[in-house]
Tab-separated table of C-alpha atoms in Angstrom:
chain	number	residue	atom	x	y	z
T	1	MET	CA	0.000	0.000	0.000
T	2	ASP	CA	1.309	3.421	-0.986
T	3	THR	CA	1.534	5.477	2.229
T	4	ARG	CA	2.802	8.633	0.520
T	5	ARG	CA	0.638	11.674	1.100
T	6	PRO	CA	-0.020	14.250	-1.563
T	7	LEU	CA	2.032	17.368	-1.152
T	8	ARG	CA	0.170	20.308	0.312
T	9	ALA	CA	0.772	23.921	-0.514
T	10	PRO	CA	2.144	26.006	2.358
T	11	LEU	CA	-0.400	27.756	4.489
T	12	GLY	CA	-1.535	30.974	2.860
T	13	ALA	CA	-0.161	30.060	-0.575
T	14	PRO	CA	-2.586	30.665	-3.444
T	15	ALA	CA	-4.226	27.640	-4.955
T	16	THR	CA	-3.439	26.708	-8.524
T	17	VAL	CA	-6.920	27.527	-9.764
T	18	GLN	CA	-6.553	31.093	-8.487
T	19	ALA	CA	-3.602	31.826	-10.759
T	20	ALA	CA	-5.758	32.172	-13.867
T	21	PRO	CA	-7.507	35.401	-12.856
T	22	LYS	CA	-4.152	36.953	-11.912
T	23	ASP	CA	-2.642	35.869	-15.191
T	24	GLU	CA	-5.680	37.192	-17.029
T	25	ALA	CA	-5.469	40.528	-15.198
T	26	LEU	CA	-1.741	40.708	-15.920
T	27	THR	CA	-2.392	40.010	-19.605
T	28	LYS	CA	-5.057	42.722	-19.784
T	29	SER	CA	-2.760	45.180	-18.024
T	30	THR	CA	0.067	44.383	-20.426
T	31	LEU	CA	-2.197	44.767	-23.444
T	32	GLU	CA	-3.399	48.137	-22.149
T	33	GLN	CA	0.210	49.300	-21.845
T	34	LEU	CA	1.103	48.087	-25.335
T	35	PHE	CA	-2.080	49.313	-27.056
T	36	PRO	CA	-3.500	52.154	-24.924
T	37	SER	CA	-5.679	53.495	-27.739
T	38	LEU	CA	-7.605	50.204	-27.928
T	39	PHE	CA	-8.552	50.412	-24.247
T	40	ALA	CA	-9.049	54.193	-24.028
T	41	VAL	CA	-12.383	55.533	-22.846
T	42	LYS	CA	-14.445	56.479	-25.899
T	43	PRO	CA	-16.298	59.799	-26.193
T	44	THR	CA	-19.571	57.898	-26.569
T	45	GLU	CA	-19.069	56.450	-23.080
T	46	VAL	CA	-18.667	59.922	-21.577
T	47	ILE	CA	-21.757	61.110	-23.486
T	48	GLY	CA	-23.808	58.181	-22.221
T	49	PHE	CA	-22.500	58.654	-18.679
T	50	SER	CA	-23.469	62.349	-18.690
T	51	ARG	CA	-27.020	61.586	-19.780
T	52	GLN	CA	-27.392	58.680	-17.362
T	53	ILE	CA	-26.142	60.585	-14.320
T	54	ALA	CA	-28.420	63.513	-15.256
T	55	THR	CA	-31.410	61.136	-15.375
T	56	LEU	CA	-30.487	59.607	-12.016
T	57	LEU	CA	-30.192	63.050	-10.446
T	58	GLU	CA	-33.607	64.018	-11.812
T	59	THR	CA	-35.161	60.931	-10.227
T	60	GLY	CA	-33.719	61.842	-6.818
T	61	VAL	CA	-30.687	59.541	-6.717
T	62	PRO	CA	-27.748	61.318	-5.011
T	63	LEU	CA	-24.613	61.973	-7.049
T	64	LEU	CA	-22.447	59.517	-5.124
T	65	GLY	CA	-25.061	56.771	-5.390
T	66	GLY	CA	-25.400	57.420	-9.115
T	67	LEU	CA	-21.651	57.120	-9.672
T	68	GLN	CA	-21.500	53.884	-7.691
T	69	LEU	CA	-24.451	52.492	-9.619
T	70	LEU	CA	-22.972	53.387	-13.012
T	71	SER	CA	-19.568	51.970	-12.056
T	72	GLN	CA	-21.214	48.560	-11.584
T	73	GLN	CA	-23.237	48.438	-14.787
T	74	SER	CA	-22.241	45.865	-17.376
T	75	GLY	CA	-22.334	48.214	-20.368
T	76	ALA	CA	-19.358	50.337	-19.304
T	77	SER	CA	-15.844	49.419	-20.349
T	78	ARG	CA	-13.322	48.137	-17.822
T	79	GLY	CA	-11.311	51.350	-17.927
T	80	PHE	CA	-14.317	53.624	-17.478
T	81	LYS	CA	-15.601	51.527	-14.581
T	82	ALA	CA	-12.277	52.036	-12.830
T	83	VAL	CA	-12.485	55.807	-13.432
T	84	LEU	CA	-16.024	55.953	-12.023
T	85	GLY	CA	-14.884	53.932	-9.017
T	86	ARG	CA	-12.075	56.391	-8.290
T	87	MET	CA	-14.479	59.308	-8.729
T	88	SER	CA	-16.821	57.690	-6.180
T	89	GLU	CA	-13.923	57.396	-3.728
T	90	ASP	CA	-13.078	61.071	-4.284
T	91	LEU	CA	-16.657	62.114	-3.509
T	92	GLU	CA	-16.671	59.936	-0.373
T	93	SER	CA	-13.498	61.670	0.790
T	94	GLY	CA	-15.125	65.108	0.462
T	95	SER	CA	-14.134	66.207	-3.039
T	96	SER	CA	-16.604	67.975	-5.302
T	97	PHE	CA	-17.750	66.491	-8.599
T	98	GLY	CA	-15.709	69.086	-10.504
T	99	GLN	CA	-12.575	68.127	-8.552
T	100	ALA	CA	-13.204	64.413	-9.125
T	101	VAL	CA	-13.661	65.030	-12.850
T	102	GLY	CA	-10.537	67.208	-12.987
T	103	ARG	CA	-8.360	64.309	-11.816
T	104	HIS	CA	-9.010	62.579	-15.157
T	105	PRO	CA	-8.120	65.219	-17.802
T	106	ASP	CA	-7.542	62.575	-20.478
T	107	ILE	CA	-11.245	61.660	-20.262
T	108	PHE	CA	-12.954	64.851	-19.084
T	109	ASN	CA	-11.464	67.954	-20.694
T	110	GLU	CA	-11.246	71.412	-19.143
T	111	VAL	CA	-14.539	72.515	-20.684
T	112	TYR	CA	-16.278	69.564	-19.048
T	113	ARG	CA	-14.675	70.271	-15.674
T	114	ARG	CA	-15.450	73.994	-15.692
T	115	THR	CA	-19.034	73.464	-16.830
T	116	ALA	CA	-19.665	70.711	-14.286
T	117	THR	CA	-18.251	72.928	-11.539
T	118	ILE	CA	-20.639	75.735	-12.548
T	119	GLY	CA	-23.577	73.320	-12.568
T	120	GLU	CA	-22.627	72.033	-9.141
T	121	ARG	CA	-22.288	75.574	-7.800
T	122	THR	CA	-25.622	76.754	-9.210
T	123	GLY	CA	-27.573	73.583	-8.433
T	124	GLN	CA	-28.264	72.857	-12.128
T	125	MET	CA	-26.222	69.698	-12.532
T	126	GLU	CA	-28.899	67.876	-14.509
T	127	THR	CA	-29.273	70.660	-17.073
T	128	VAL	CA	-25.532	71.224	-17.391
T	129	LEU	CA	-24.759	67.521	-17.850
T	130	ARG	CA	-27.367	67.234	-20.595
T	131	GLN	CA	-25.890	70.289	-22.313
T	132	LEU	CA	-22.437	68.730	-22.090
T	133	ALA	CA	-23.745	65.472	-23.553
T	134	ASP	CA	-25.398	67.287	-26.473
T	135	PHE	CA	-22.257	69.355	-27.050
T	136	MET	CA	-19.936	66.323	-27.058
T	137	GLU	CA	-22.301	64.366	-29.286
T	138	LYS	CA	-22.316	67.102	-31.922
T	139	GLN	CA	-18.534	67.352	-31.797
T	140	ASN	CA	-18.248	63.563	-32.130
T	141	ILE	CA	-20.626	63.521	-35.103
T	142	MET	CA	-18.610	66.240	-36.856
T	143	ALA	CA	-15.353	64.348	-36.344
T	144	LYS	CA	-16.868	61.091	-37.608
T	145	LYS	CA	-18.276	62.768	-40.707
T	146	PHE	CA	-14.889	64.208	-41.593
T	147	SER	CA	-13.000	60.948	-41.025
T	148	SER	CA	-15.569	58.845	-42.909
T	149	ALA	CA	-15.566	61.311	-45.795
T	150	MET	CA	-11.790	61.041	-46.148
T	151	THR	CA	-11.742	57.238	-45.870
T	152	TYR	CA	-12.871	56.512	-49.445
T	153	PRO	CA	-10.266	58.721	-51.172
T	154	ALA	CA	-7.570	57.253	-48.927
T	155	ILE	CA	-8.583	53.687	-49.838
T	156	ILE	CA	-8.515	54.521	-53.553
T	157	LEU	CA	-5.052	56.045	-53.212
T	158	VAL	CA	-3.652	53.053	-51.311
T	159	VAL	CA	-5.139	50.529	-53.752
T	160	GLY	CA	-3.758	52.462	-56.722
T	161	LEU	CA	-0.272	52.580	-55.215
T	162	ILE	CA	-0.388	48.836	-54.506
T	163	VAL	CA	-1.398	48.098	-58.112
T	164	ALA	CA	1.397	50.293	-59.454
T	165	VAL	CA	4.002	48.635	-57.225
T	166	ILE	CA	2.831	45.132	-58.221
T	167	LEU	CA	3.000	45.959	-61.928
T	168	THR	CA	6.484	47.462	-61.732
T	169	THR	CA	7.975	44.787	-59.447
T	170	THR	CA	6.388	41.578	-60.760
T	171	ALA	CA	5.102	42.089	-64.312
T	172	LEU	CA	7.784	44.364	-65.726
T	173	PRO	CA	11.136	42.638	-64.860
T	174	PRO	CA	10.455	39.309	-66.669
T	175	LEU	CA	9.222	41.171	-69.735
T	176	VAL	CA	12.291	43.418	-69.732
T	177	ASP	CA	14.568	40.357	-69.672
T	178	MET	CA	12.650	38.880	-72.602
T	179	PHE	CA	12.828	42.127	-74.595
T	180	THR	CA	16.560	42.370	-73.945
T	181	GLU	CA	17.191	38.814	-75.158
T	182	LEU	CA	15.159	39.455	-78.323
T	183	GLU	CA	16.949	42.789	-78.902
T	184	VAL	CA	13.646	44.585	-79.415
T	185	ASP	CA	13.576	48.360	-79.831
T	186	LEU	CA	11.652	49.580	-76.802
T	187	PRO	CA	9.227	52.525	-77.037
T	188	LEU	CA	9.858	55.692	-75.028
T	189	PRO	CA	7.337	54.977	-72.206
T	190	THR	CA	8.961	51.607	-71.595
T	191	VAL	CA	12.448	53.127	-71.603
T	192	ILE	CA	11.343	55.760	-69.063
T	193	LEU	CA	9.709	53.166	-66.826
T	194	ILE	CA	12.711	50.831	-66.991
T	195	ALA	CA	15.080	53.716	-66.222
T	196	PHE	CA	12.955	54.712	-63.250
T	197	THR	CA	12.725	51.191	-61.820
T	198	ASN	CA	16.463	50.631	-62.352
T	199	PHE	CA	17.234	53.913	-60.621
T	200	VAL	CA	15.053	52.946	-57.665
T	201	GLY	CA	16.594	49.476	-57.530
T	202	ASP	CA	20.192	50.709	-57.745
T	203	TYR	CA	19.810	53.474	-55.182
T	204	THR	CA	17.248	51.945	-52.847
T	205	LEU	CA	19.341	52.424	-49.716
T	206	TYR	CA	20.216	56.014	-50.611
T	207	LEU	CA	16.613	56.831	-51.410
T	208	PHE	CA	15.415	55.185	-48.211
T	209	GLY	CA	18.006	57.067	-46.171
T	210	GLY	CA	17.099	60.343	-47.863
T	211	ILE	CA	13.389	59.826	-47.259
T	212	MET	CA	14.031	58.965	-43.592
T	213	ALA	CA	16.220	62.055	-43.183
T	214	VAL	CA	13.579	64.302	-44.750
T	215	LEU	CA	10.884	62.761	-42.543
T	216	ALA	CA	13.042	63.201	-39.432
T	217	LEU	CA	13.685	66.857	-40.287
T	218	ALA	CA	9.986	67.370	-41.016
T	219	VAL	CA	8.992	65.817	-37.676
T	220	TYR	CA	11.569	67.937	-35.848
T	221	TRP	CA	10.370	71.114	-37.566
T	222	PHE	CA	6.750	70.164	-36.989
T	223	LYS	CA	7.400	69.886	-33.241
T	224	GLN	CA	8.892	73.381	-33.106
T	225	PRO	CA	6.432	76.218	-32.338
T	226	SER	CA	7.234	78.011	-35.603
T	227	GLY	CA	6.811	74.861	-37.692
T	228	ARG	CA	3.616	73.876	-35.919
T	229	ARG	CA	2.109	77.307	-36.510
T	230	ALA	CA	3.139	77.277	-40.172
T	231	ILE	CA	1.487	73.883	-40.702
T	232	ASP	CA	-1.648	74.931	-38.818
T	233	ARG	CA	-1.868	78.158	-40.830
T	234	ALA	CA	-1.584	76.193	-44.075
T	235	ARG	CA	-4.288	73.801	-42.903
T	236	LEU	CA	-6.722	76.628	-42.133
T	237	PHE	CA	-6.100	78.806	-45.177
T	238	ALA	CA	-5.215	76.287	-47.908
T	239	PRO	CA	-7.447	76.702	-51.001
T	240	ILE	CA	-9.171	73.297	-50.946
T	241	ILE	CA	-8.565	71.643	-47.563
T	242	GLY	CA	-8.647	74.846	-45.517
T	243	PRO	CA	-12.328	75.917	-45.721
T	244	PRO	CA	-13.880	72.789	-44.127
T	245	LEU	CA	-11.237	72.781	-41.374
T	246	LEU	CA	-11.785	76.476	-40.651
T	247	MET	CA	-15.556	75.994	-40.633
T	248	GLY	CA	-15.132	73.150	-38.164
T	249	GLU	CA	-12.988	75.308	-35.858
T	250	LEU	CA	-15.520	78.155	-36.002
T	251	ALA	CA	-18.384	75.740	-35.311
T	252	ARG	CA	-16.534	74.313	-32.286
T	253	PHE	CA	-15.805	77.809	-30.973
T	254	SER	CA	-19.414	78.978	-31.407
T	255	ARG	CA	-20.878	75.819	-29.899
T	256	THR	CA	-18.583	75.956	-26.852
T	257	LEU	CA	-19.266	79.657	-26.304
T	258	SER	CA	-23.028	79.067	-26.578
T	259	MET	CA	-23.016	76.167	-24.142
T	260	LEU	CA	-20.831	77.829	-21.498
T	261	THR	CA	-22.648	81.154	-21.553
T	262	GLY	CA	-25.937	79.266	-21.327
T	263	ALA	CA	-24.582	77.486	-18.238
T	264	GLY	CA	-23.836	80.812	-16.590
T	265	VAL	CA	-20.065	80.929	-17.071
T	266	THR	CA	-18.628	84.447	-17.485
T	267	LEU	CA	-16.797	85.402	-20.678
T	268	GLN	CA	-13.532	85.823	-18.778
T	269	GLU	CA	-13.813	82.282	-17.415
T	270	ILE	CA	-14.826	80.942	-20.813
T	271	PHE	CA	-11.819	82.393	-22.590
T	272	GLU	CA	-9.533	80.906	-19.974
T	273	VAL	CA	-10.736	77.536	-21.272
T	274	LEU	CA	-11.439	78.127	-24.970
T	275	PRO	CA	-7.803	78.194	-26.201
T	276	GLN	CA	-7.422	74.650	-24.831
T	277	THR	CA	-10.340	73.333	-26.878
T	278	SER	CA	-8.496	73.691	-30.210
T	279	SER	CA	-5.475	71.722	-31.386
T	280	ASN	CA	-4.720	74.367	-34.026
T	281	HIS	CA	-2.078	76.819	-32.771
T	282	VAL	CA	-3.276	79.656	-35.015
T	283	MET	CA	-6.781	79.328	-33.567
T	284	ARG	CA	-5.326	79.157	-30.063
T	285	ASP	CA	-3.337	82.348	-30.610
T	286	SER	CA	-6.452	84.136	-31.874
T	287	LEU	CA	-8.506	83.015	-28.868
T	288	THR	CA	-5.725	84.117	-26.526
T	289	ARG	CA	-5.708	87.585	-28.106
T	290	VAL	CA	-9.491	87.791	-27.647
T	291	LYS	CA	-9.024	86.790	-23.996
T	292	ASP	CA	-6.421	89.542	-23.518
T	293	GLY	CA	-8.814	92.071	-25.065
T	294	LEU	CA	-11.572	90.964	-22.703
T	295	MET	CA	-9.286	91.458	-19.738
T	296	LEU	CA	-8.587	95.005	-20.956
T	297	GLY	CA	-12.317	95.738	-21.124
T	298	GLN	CA	-12.583	95.778	-24.929
T	299	GLY	CA	-15.564	93.423	-25.016
T	300	LEU	CA	-15.907	90.348	-27.239
T	301	SER	CA	-16.517	91.496	-30.800
T	302	GLY	CA	-13.782	94.173	-30.761
T	303	PRO	CA	-10.832	91.808	-30.137
T	304	MET	CA	-12.401	89.211	-32.459
T	305	SER	CA	-12.383	91.689	-35.347
T	306	LYS	CA	-8.607	92.110	-34.977
T	307	THR	CA	-7.842	88.426	-35.550
T	308	GLU	CA	-7.423	86.621	-38.855
T	309	VAL	CA	-9.586	83.563	-38.207
T	310	PHE	CA	-12.942	85.125	-37.331
T	311	PRO	CA	-14.928	86.218	-40.430
T	312	PRO	CA	-16.992	89.448	-40.383
T	313	LEU	CA	-20.258	87.501	-40.089
T	314	LEU	CA	-19.182	85.825	-36.860
T	315	VAL	CA	-17.848	89.109	-35.451
T	316	GLN	CA	-21.125	90.865	-36.277
T	317	MET	CA	-23.196	88.114	-34.648
T	318	ALA	CA	-21.009	88.295	-31.538
T	319	ALA	CA	-21.619	92.050	-31.412
T	320	VAL	CA	-25.389	91.474	-31.703
T	321	GLY	CA	-25.221	88.940	-28.876
T	322	GLU	CA	-23.287	91.375	-26.703
T	323	GLU	CA	-25.711	94.236	-27.282
T	324	SER	CA	-28.823	92.131	-26.679
T	325	ASN	CA	-27.270	90.095	-23.848
T	326	SER	CA	-28.135	86.890	-25.742
T	327	ILE	CA	-24.723	85.467	-26.632
T	328	SER	CA	-25.827	81.906	-25.880
T	329	TYR	CA	-28.804	82.062	-28.249
T	330	THR	CA	-26.915	83.955	-30.961
T	331	MET	CA	-23.881	81.673	-30.886
T	332	ASP	CA	-26.134	78.605	-31.009
T	333	GLY	CA	-27.499	79.795	-34.345
T	334	VAL	CA	-23.989	80.611	-35.580
T	335	ALA	CA	-22.777	77.157	-34.536
T	336	LYS	CA	-25.566	75.477	-36.522
T	337	PHE	CA	-24.690	77.579	-39.554
T	338	TYR	CA	-20.981	76.707	-39.440
T	339	GLU	CA	-21.666	73.034	-38.707
T	340	GLN	CA	-23.841	72.837	-41.810
T	341	SER	CA	-21.250	74.799	-43.822
T	342	ALA	CA	-18.470	72.475	-42.639
T	343	GLU	CA	-20.507	69.437	-43.666
T	344	GLU	CA	-21.165	70.924	-47.099
T	345	ARG	CA	-17.502	71.839	-47.571
T	346	ILE	CA	-16.424	68.337	-46.564
T	347	GLY	CA	-18.817	66.891	-49.141
T	348	ALA	CA	-17.435	69.239	-51.793
T	349	LEU	CA	-13.876	68.296	-50.816
T	350	VAL	CA	-14.622	64.590	-51.176
T	351	SER	CA	-16.396	65.239	-54.493
T	352	PHE	CA	-13.231	66.924	-55.726
T	353	LEU	CA	-10.609	64.592	-54.253
T	354	THR	CA	-12.178	61.275	-55.236
T	355	PRO	CA	-12.290	61.818	-59.021
T	356	ALA	CA	-8.960	63.670	-58.936
T	357	ILE	CA	-7.248	60.722	-57.232
T	358	ILE	CA	-8.956	58.263	-59.573
T	359	VAL	CA	-7.759	60.216	-62.632
T	360	VAL	CA	-4.174	60.432	-61.361
T	361	ILE	CA	-4.037	56.743	-60.469
T	362	ALA	CA	-5.681	55.769	-63.764
T	363	MET	CA	-3.085	57.769	-65.691
T	364	ALA	CA	-0.238	56.161	-63.734
T	365	VAL	CA	-1.608	52.647	-64.213
T	366	ALA	CA	-2.307	53.336	-67.898
T	367	PHE	CA	1.264	54.560	-68.376
T	368	ILE	CA	2.643	51.404	-66.748
T	369	ALA	CA	0.285	49.179	-68.766
T	370	LEU	CA	1.251	50.871	-72.035
T	371	SER	CA	4.908	50.529	-71.121
T	372	VAL	CA	4.377	46.789	-70.776
T	373	ILE	CA	2.017	46.267	-73.747
T	374	MET	CA	3.626	48.435	-76.419
T	375	PRO	CA	6.821	46.331	-76.693
T	376	MET	CA	4.622	43.309	-77.394
T	377	TYR	CA	3.833	44.758	-80.804
T	378	SER	CA	7.559	45.078	-81.522
T	379	VAL	CA	8.022	41.420	-80.548
T	380	THR	CA	5.129	40.425	-82.796
T	381	GLY	CA	6.600	42.420	-85.666
T	382	THR	CA	10.018	40.777	-85.168
T	383	PHE	CA	8.520	37.279	-85.341
T	384	ALA	CA	6.449	38.217	-88.371
T	385	ASP	CA	9.547	39.402	-90.232
């Protein structure tokens, strides 16, 4: 009889079956570190959270209880649940909702924090949170429309480049060897294409090094304040791409100004935040100059008229809002106008880019195809003779 006893784990040691959750948590943590964008909190989650917490507050649920309830719901992502849990702990320790939100600037921007603080101070949290949700939703829709509109031209461009590379790297070399052996007189397009492919093949390393050096210099210059401003200026005022981008910036400015003034935030407080809402340095500089003018008592429309980004229509509407003390209402109408204009300009841009890219790619592919096909006639003529 075997009297050996099975080995027991030391007291307090974790059982084998408990290792899986730790391994799983470690794997998730590692994946989040490697691919943070895949696990980032999405704007739609913040929009949904704002509407849900507003509804809970309207039904009489306290703010802390609402946060704890939402942190346990199954629909929220793992990362957002953790954020809501930390916000609940902050409220339990005596922090305000604005302070709890401000500890997560990568999820709740400065506009959200300032507006939530005003709502908390004035006792209008439900209204303010709904306004924030509507504001973020409109911004998210605008961004999605622009990215989806540019997707189709980008796909066409990539497919065309792939076709051109395949033709020049797989179809052309065997045919060139055959033409050389047969001593066929090659037409000019074929000679040009062969010379180009030979040049690229012979100087691949030099070309690669040159391209990398140019890209490195471009990235370095782009990170400098002067380079960043030059790029941003070109983006806003370029003939074709500029108008929809400028309309989008003006729509964002008008919508933010309308929402914050409607929430009771003063213009001085608003323009402390507004420069941070734009990623374009030219727009930021213009908003900063308007803020400085406000501090000097010059009002809103006066400093706006001295900048290069605000068109006369927007300046005039701001002046009307100032005189009638209805900036929120006036800027809401302006925001709708510029949002519609931006959408129309994006559609016009896509309508221009798509056929232009198709024509360019078609010409390139046709040139390559002719360069491959035309020598065939010379080969046929040689055999016929």
